[in-house]
Coordinates of C-alpha atoms and ligand atoms in Angstrom, one line a residue:
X1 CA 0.0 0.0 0.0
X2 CA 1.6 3.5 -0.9
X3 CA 2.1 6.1 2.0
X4 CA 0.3 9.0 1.9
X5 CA 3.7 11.4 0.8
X6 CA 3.5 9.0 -2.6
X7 CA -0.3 10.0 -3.5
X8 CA -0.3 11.6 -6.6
X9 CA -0.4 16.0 -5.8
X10 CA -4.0 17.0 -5.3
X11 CA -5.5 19.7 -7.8
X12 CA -5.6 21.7 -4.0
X13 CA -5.8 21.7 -0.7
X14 CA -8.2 24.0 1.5
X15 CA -7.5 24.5 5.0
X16 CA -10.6 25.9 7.1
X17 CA -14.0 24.8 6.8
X18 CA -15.5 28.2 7.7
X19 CA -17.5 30.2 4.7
X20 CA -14.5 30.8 2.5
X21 CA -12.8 27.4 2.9
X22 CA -15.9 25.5 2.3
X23 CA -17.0 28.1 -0.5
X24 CA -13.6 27.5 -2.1
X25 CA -14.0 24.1 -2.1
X26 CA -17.5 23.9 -3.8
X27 CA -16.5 25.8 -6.4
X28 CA -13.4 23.6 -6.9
X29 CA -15.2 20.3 -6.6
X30 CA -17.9 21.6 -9.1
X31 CA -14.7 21.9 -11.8
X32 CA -14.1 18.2 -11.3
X33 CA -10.6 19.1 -9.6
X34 CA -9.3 16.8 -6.5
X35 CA -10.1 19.0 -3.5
X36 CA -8.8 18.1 -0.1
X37 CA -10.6 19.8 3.1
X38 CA -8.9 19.9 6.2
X39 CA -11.7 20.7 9.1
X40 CA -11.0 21.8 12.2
X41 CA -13.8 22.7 14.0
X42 CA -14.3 25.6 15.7
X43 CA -13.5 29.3 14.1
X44 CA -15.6 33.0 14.5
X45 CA -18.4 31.4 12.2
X46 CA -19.1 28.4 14.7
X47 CA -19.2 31.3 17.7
X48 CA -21.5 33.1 15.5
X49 CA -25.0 32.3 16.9
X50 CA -26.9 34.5 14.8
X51 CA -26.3 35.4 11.2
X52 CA -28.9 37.7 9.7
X53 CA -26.8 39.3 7.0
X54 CA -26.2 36.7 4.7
X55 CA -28.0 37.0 1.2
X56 CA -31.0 34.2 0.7
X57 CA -30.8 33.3 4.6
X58 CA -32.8 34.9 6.8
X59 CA -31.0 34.0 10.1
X60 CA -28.8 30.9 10.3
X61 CA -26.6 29.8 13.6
X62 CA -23.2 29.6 12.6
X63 CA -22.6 26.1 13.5
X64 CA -25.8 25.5 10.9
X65 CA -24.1 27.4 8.0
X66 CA -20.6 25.4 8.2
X67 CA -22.5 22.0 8.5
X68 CA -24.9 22.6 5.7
X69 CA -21.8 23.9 3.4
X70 CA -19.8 20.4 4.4
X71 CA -22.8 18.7 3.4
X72 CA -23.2 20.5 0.4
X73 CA -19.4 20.2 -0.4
X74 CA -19.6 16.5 0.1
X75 CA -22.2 16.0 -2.4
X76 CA -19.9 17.8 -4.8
X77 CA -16.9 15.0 -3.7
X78 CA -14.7 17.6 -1.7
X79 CA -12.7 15.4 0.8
X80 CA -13.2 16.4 4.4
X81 CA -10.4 15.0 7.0
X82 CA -10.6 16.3 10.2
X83 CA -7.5 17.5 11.5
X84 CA -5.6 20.7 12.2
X85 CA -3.3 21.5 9.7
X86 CA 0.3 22.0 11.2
X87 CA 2.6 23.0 8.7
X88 CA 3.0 23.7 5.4
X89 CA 6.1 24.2 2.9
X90 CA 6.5 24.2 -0.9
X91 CA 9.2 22.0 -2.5
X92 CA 9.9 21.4 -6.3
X93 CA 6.3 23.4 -7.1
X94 CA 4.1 21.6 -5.3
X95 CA 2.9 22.5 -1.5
X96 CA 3.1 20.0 1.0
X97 CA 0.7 20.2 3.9
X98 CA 1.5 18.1 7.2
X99 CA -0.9 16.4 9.7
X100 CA -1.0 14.3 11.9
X101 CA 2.2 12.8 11.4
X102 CA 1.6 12.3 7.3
X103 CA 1.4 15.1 4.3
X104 CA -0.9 15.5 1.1
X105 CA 1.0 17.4 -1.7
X106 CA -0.9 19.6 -4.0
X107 CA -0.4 22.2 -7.1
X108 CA -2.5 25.1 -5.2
X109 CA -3.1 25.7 -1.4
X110 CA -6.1 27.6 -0.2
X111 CA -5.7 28.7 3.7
X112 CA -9.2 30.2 4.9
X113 CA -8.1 29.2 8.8
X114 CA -9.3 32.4 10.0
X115 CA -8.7 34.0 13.6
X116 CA -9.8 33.7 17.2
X117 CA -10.5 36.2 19.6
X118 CA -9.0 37.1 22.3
X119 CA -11.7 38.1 24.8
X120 CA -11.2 40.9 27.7
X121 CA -11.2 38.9 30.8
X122 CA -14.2 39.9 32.3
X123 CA -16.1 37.3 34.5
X124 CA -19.0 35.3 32.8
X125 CA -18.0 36.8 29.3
X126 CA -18.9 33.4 27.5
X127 CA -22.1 33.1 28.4
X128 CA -22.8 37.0 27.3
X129 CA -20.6 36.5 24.2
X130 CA -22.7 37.2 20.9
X131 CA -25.9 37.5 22.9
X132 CA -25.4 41.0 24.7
X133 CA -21.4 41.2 24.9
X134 CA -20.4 42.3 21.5
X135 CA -17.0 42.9 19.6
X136 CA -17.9 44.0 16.1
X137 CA -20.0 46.5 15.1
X138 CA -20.5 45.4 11.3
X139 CA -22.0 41.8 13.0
X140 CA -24.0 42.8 15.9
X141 CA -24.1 46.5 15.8
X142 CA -27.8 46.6 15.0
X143 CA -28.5 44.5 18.0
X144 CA -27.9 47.1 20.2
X145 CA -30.4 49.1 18.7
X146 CA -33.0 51.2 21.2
X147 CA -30.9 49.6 24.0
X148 CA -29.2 51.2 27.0
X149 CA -25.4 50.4 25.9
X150 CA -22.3 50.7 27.1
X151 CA -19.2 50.5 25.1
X152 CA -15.9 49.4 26.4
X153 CA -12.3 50.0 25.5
X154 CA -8.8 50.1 26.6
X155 CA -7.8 52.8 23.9
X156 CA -9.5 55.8 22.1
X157 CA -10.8 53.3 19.5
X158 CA -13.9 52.8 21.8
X159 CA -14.5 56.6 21.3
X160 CA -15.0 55.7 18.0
X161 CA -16.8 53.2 18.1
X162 CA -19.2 55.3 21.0
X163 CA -20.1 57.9 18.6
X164 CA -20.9 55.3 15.9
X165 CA -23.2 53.6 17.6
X166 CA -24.9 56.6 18.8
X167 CA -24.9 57.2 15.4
X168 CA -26.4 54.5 14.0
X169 CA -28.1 52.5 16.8
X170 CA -29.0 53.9 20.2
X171 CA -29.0 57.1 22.1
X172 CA -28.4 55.6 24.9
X173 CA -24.5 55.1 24.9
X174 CA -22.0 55.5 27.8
X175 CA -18.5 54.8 27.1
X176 CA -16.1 52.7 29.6
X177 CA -12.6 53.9 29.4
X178 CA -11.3 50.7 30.8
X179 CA -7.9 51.6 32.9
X180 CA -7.4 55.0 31.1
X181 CA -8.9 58.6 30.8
X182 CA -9.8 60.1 27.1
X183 CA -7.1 62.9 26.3
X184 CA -9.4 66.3 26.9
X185 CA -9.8 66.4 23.3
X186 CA -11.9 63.3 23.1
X187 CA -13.3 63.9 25.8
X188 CA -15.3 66.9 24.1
X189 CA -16.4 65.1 21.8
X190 CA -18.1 62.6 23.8
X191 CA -19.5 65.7 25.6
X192 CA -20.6 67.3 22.2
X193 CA -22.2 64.1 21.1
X194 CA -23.9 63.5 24.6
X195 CA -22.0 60.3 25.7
X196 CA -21.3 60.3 29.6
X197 CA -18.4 58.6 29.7
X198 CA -16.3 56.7 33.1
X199 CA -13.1 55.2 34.1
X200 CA -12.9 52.1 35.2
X201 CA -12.1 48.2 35.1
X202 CA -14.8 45.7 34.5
X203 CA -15.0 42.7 36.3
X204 CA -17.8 40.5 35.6
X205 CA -21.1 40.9 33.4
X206 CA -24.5 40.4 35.7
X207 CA -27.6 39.2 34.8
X208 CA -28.9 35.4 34.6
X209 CA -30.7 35.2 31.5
X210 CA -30.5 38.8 29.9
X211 CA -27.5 41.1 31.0
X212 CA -28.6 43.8 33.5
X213 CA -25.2 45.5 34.1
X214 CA -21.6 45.8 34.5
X215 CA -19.6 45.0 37.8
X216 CA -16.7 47.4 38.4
X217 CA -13.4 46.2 40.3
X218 CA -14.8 49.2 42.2
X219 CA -18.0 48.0 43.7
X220 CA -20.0 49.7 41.4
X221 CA -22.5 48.5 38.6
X222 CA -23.4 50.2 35.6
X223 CA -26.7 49.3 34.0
X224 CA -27.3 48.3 30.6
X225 CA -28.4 45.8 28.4
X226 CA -26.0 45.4 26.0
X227 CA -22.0 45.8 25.5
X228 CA -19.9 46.7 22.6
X229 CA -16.1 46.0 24.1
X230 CA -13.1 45.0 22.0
X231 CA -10.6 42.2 23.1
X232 CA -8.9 42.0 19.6
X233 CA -8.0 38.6 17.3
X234 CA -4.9 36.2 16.7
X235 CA -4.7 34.9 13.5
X236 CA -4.9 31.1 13.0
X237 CA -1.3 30.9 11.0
X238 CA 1.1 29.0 12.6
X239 CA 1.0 26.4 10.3
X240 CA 2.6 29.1 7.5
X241 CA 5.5 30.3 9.8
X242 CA 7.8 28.3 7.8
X243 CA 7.1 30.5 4.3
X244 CA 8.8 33.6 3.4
X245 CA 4.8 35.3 3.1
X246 CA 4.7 39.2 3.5
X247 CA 2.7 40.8 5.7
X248 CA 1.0 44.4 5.8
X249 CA 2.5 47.2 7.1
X250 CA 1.7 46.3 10.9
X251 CA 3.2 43.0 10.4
X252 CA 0.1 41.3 10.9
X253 CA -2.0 40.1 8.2
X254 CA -0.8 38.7 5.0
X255 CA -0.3 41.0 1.8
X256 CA -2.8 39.9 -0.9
X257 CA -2.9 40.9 -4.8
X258 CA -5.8 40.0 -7.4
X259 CA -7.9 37.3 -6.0
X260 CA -6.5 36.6 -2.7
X261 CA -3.3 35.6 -3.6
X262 CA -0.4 35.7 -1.2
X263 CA 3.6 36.5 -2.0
X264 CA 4.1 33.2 -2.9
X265 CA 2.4 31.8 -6.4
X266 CA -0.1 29.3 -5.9
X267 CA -1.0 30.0 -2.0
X268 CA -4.3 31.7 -1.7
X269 CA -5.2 33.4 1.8
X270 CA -8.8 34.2 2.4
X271 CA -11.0 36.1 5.3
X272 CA -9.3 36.9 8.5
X273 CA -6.1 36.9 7.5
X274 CA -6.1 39.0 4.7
X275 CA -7.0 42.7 5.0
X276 CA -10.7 43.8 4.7
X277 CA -13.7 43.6 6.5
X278 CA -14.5 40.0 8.4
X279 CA -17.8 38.6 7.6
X280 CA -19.0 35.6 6.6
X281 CA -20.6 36.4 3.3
X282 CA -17.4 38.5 2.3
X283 CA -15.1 35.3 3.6
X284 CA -17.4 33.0 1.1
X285 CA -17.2 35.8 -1.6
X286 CA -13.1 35.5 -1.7
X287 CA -13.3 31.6 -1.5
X288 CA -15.4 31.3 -4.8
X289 CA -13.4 34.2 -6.7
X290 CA -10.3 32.2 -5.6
X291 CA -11.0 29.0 -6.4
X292 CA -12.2 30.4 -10.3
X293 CA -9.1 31.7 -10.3
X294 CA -7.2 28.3 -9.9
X295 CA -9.2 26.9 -12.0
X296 CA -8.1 29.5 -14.9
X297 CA -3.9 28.3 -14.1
X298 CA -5.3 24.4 -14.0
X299 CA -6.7 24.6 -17.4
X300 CA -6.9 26.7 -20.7
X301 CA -10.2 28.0 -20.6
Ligands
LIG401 C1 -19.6 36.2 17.8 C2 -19.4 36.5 16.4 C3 -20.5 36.9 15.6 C4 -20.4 37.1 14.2 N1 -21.5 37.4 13.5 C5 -21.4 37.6 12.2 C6 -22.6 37.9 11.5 O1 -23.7 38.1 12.0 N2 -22.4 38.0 10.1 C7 -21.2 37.9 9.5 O2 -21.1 38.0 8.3 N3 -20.1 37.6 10.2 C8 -20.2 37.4 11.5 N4 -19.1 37.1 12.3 C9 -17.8 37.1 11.6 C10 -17.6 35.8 10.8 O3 -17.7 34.8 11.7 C11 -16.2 35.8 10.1 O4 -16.1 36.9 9.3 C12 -16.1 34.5 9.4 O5 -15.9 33.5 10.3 C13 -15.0 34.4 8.4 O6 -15.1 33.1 7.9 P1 -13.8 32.4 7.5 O7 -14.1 31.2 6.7 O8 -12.7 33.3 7.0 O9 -13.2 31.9 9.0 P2 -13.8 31.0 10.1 O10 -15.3 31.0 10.1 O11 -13.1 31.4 11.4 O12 -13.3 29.5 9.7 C14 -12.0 29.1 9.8 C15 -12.0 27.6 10.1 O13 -10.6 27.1 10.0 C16 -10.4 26.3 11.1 N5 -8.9 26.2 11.4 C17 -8.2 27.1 12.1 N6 -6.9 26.6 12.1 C18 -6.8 25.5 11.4 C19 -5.8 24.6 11.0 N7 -4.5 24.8 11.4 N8 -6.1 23.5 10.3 C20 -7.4 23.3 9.8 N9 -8.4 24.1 10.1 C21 -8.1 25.2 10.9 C22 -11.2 26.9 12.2 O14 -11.4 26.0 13.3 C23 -12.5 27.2 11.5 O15 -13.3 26.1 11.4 C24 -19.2 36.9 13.6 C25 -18.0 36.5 14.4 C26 -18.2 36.3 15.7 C27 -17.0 35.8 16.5

C-alpha cells in the first residue's frame, strides 16, 4: 500500500471549513478538480449564533451554516479530514501540507483558517458573548439598537466606536474607558455628542438570563443591556510560519494581490487573514473568486 507522501499531488488543498474554505471548495469540486478539506472545527463562524446578513438566509446559527456547506461540499466530492493543519512548505512546485504525522501534496493551497478572539477577561464573558457582549459592530451593531449600551475600551478606538453607535443604533450610549482617561480632546467630543463617559475596570457581566449591568473592580454597577467591548484577534497561522509570506505594514495580516493571492504563487489566503472587513458572506465571496481563479492556471479555458 503507498504512503500517503507518494499519493499523486491533489488539484488543491483548502485548509478551514468556515465560509471561504468551504466556498472555495464547492466551487473547486464543481470543476471536477481533487479538493482536499482539512476541518478543524471551531473558528468566529461556529461562535456566530446568529447570522442575519447573509443574502438568501434569513437568520442561520453559525454552527448550521458550516454544517450545511460540508454537506453540500460533500455532495460535490470535496474530501473532508478532520484534522488541524500543522505545517505547510512548498518543494519542487508543489505545497506540502503536514498532519497528523503524514502530508498530502498539492499544485495550489487555499488557507481560509481564520482567527480567534481574544476576549477581555471579564467574569462570565462566555455566556454574554454574541448575545449581549459584543465585539464587532458590522456583525451585531444593529442588536444594540433602542438599548441602554455601554461601550468598552482600553484605547481611544472605543471613542470611535461610541459615537458610531450613537450614530447608527441607540442614544443611549455610555462609554467605559477601561484603565485610562480620554485625552481632553476626546473627551469633548463625547460631551458634544452627549455620551457620559467613566473610568474604570470591568469585572464581571451580571444578569442570569439577559445582561442587567456591568460590575466594576470598584464596587459599582453600571446598567445596561447590551456591551460593545473590543478584546482583539490572533490569526490562525502558525502552520505558514515556515514560508517567506509578507505581511501588511503592521506585520500582521498577510499581503494579498488580485484574488486573494499571497507573496508566494499558488497560496491563496482568504477572510481573516487578509485585510478587509470579516464577515461571513465577504469570507465565502473570496473563496469562490479564488477558487475560479485556480481553475483559470489548472486549465486553458
Ligand atoms: C460572535 C461572532 C458573531 C459574528 N456574527 C457575524 C454575522 O452576523 N455576520 C457575518 O457575516 N459575520 C459574523 N461574524 C464574523 C464571521 O464569523 C467571520 O467573518 C467569518 O468567520 C469568516 O469566515 P472564515 O471562513 O474566513 O473563517 P472561520 O469561520 O473562522 O473559519 C475558519 C476555520 O478554519 C479552522 N482552522 C483554524 N486553524 C486551522 C488549521 N490549522 N487546520 C485546519 N483548520 C483550521 C477553524 O477551526 C475554522 O473552522 C461573527 C463573528 C463572531 C466571533
Amino acid at each position: 500500500m503507498k504512503g500517503r507522501e507518494e499519493e499523486a499531488p491533489l488539484d488543491c488543498i483548502v485548509i478551514g471549513a468556515g465560509p471561504g474554505g468551504l466556498q472555495a471548495a464547492i466551487h473547486l469540486a464543481r470543476y471536477n478538480f481533487k479538493v482536499l478539506l482539512f476541518h478543524h472545527p471551531g473558528g468566529r463562524t461556529w461562535h456566530a449564533r446568529r447570522i442575519e446578513n447573509y443574502l438568501g438566509l434569513q437568520e442561520i446559527a453559525g454552527p448550521a451554516l458550516l454544517e450545511t456547506g460540508l454537506a453540500q461540499a460533500a455532495r460535490f466530492g470535496v474530501a473532508v479530514e478532520r484534522g488541524k493543519v500543522e505545517r505547510v512548505t512548498r518543494r519542487d512546485g508543489l505545497f506540502e501540507v503536514r498532519i497528523g504525522g503524514s502530508s498530502r501534496s498539492s499544485r495550489f493551497v487555499i488557507a481560509a483558517s481564520g482567527a480567534r478572539e481574544s476576549l477581555a477577561p471579564i467574569k462570565n464573558i462566555e455566556r454574554f458573548f454574541g448575545v449581549s457582549y459584543f465585539t464587532c459592530l458590522i456583525c451585531d451593531g444593529y442588536r444594540t439598537t433602542g438599548k441602554k449600551l455601554l461601550v468598552t475600551d482600553c484605547t481611544v478606538a472605543g471613542i470611535r466606536t461610541s459615537l458610531g453607535m450613537k450614530q447608527l443604533y441607540t442614544d443611549d450610549v455610555t462609554f467605559l474607558a477601561h484603565g485610562f482617561a480620554p485625552p481632553p480632546e476626546y473627551a469633548a467630543l463625547l460631551a458634544d455628542e452627549g455620551i457620559p463617559w467613566i473610568e474604570g475596570r470591568p469585572e464581571a457581566l451580571v444578569g442570569d438570563k439577559d445582561l442587567s449591568g456591568v460590575l466594576l473592580s470598584d464596587g459599582r454597577t453600571i446598567d445596561c443591556e447590551a456591551v460593545m467591548g473590543w478584546g482583539g484577534i490572533a490569526l490562525n497561522d502558525d502552520y505558514l510560519s515556515d514560508l517567506p509570506l509578507q505581511r501588511d505594514a503592521n506585520d500582521f495580516k498577510f499581503r494579498t494581490h488580485g484574488s486573494s493571492e499571497s507573496s508566494i504563487p499558488g497560496l491563496f489566503v482568504l477572510g481573516a487573514l487578509r485585510r478587509g472587513h470579516s464577515q461571513a458572506i465577504i469570507s465565502a465571496g473570496q473563496g469562490a473568486e479564488a477558487a475560479i481563479e485556480i481553475s483559470s492556471r489548472l486549465v486553458d479555458l
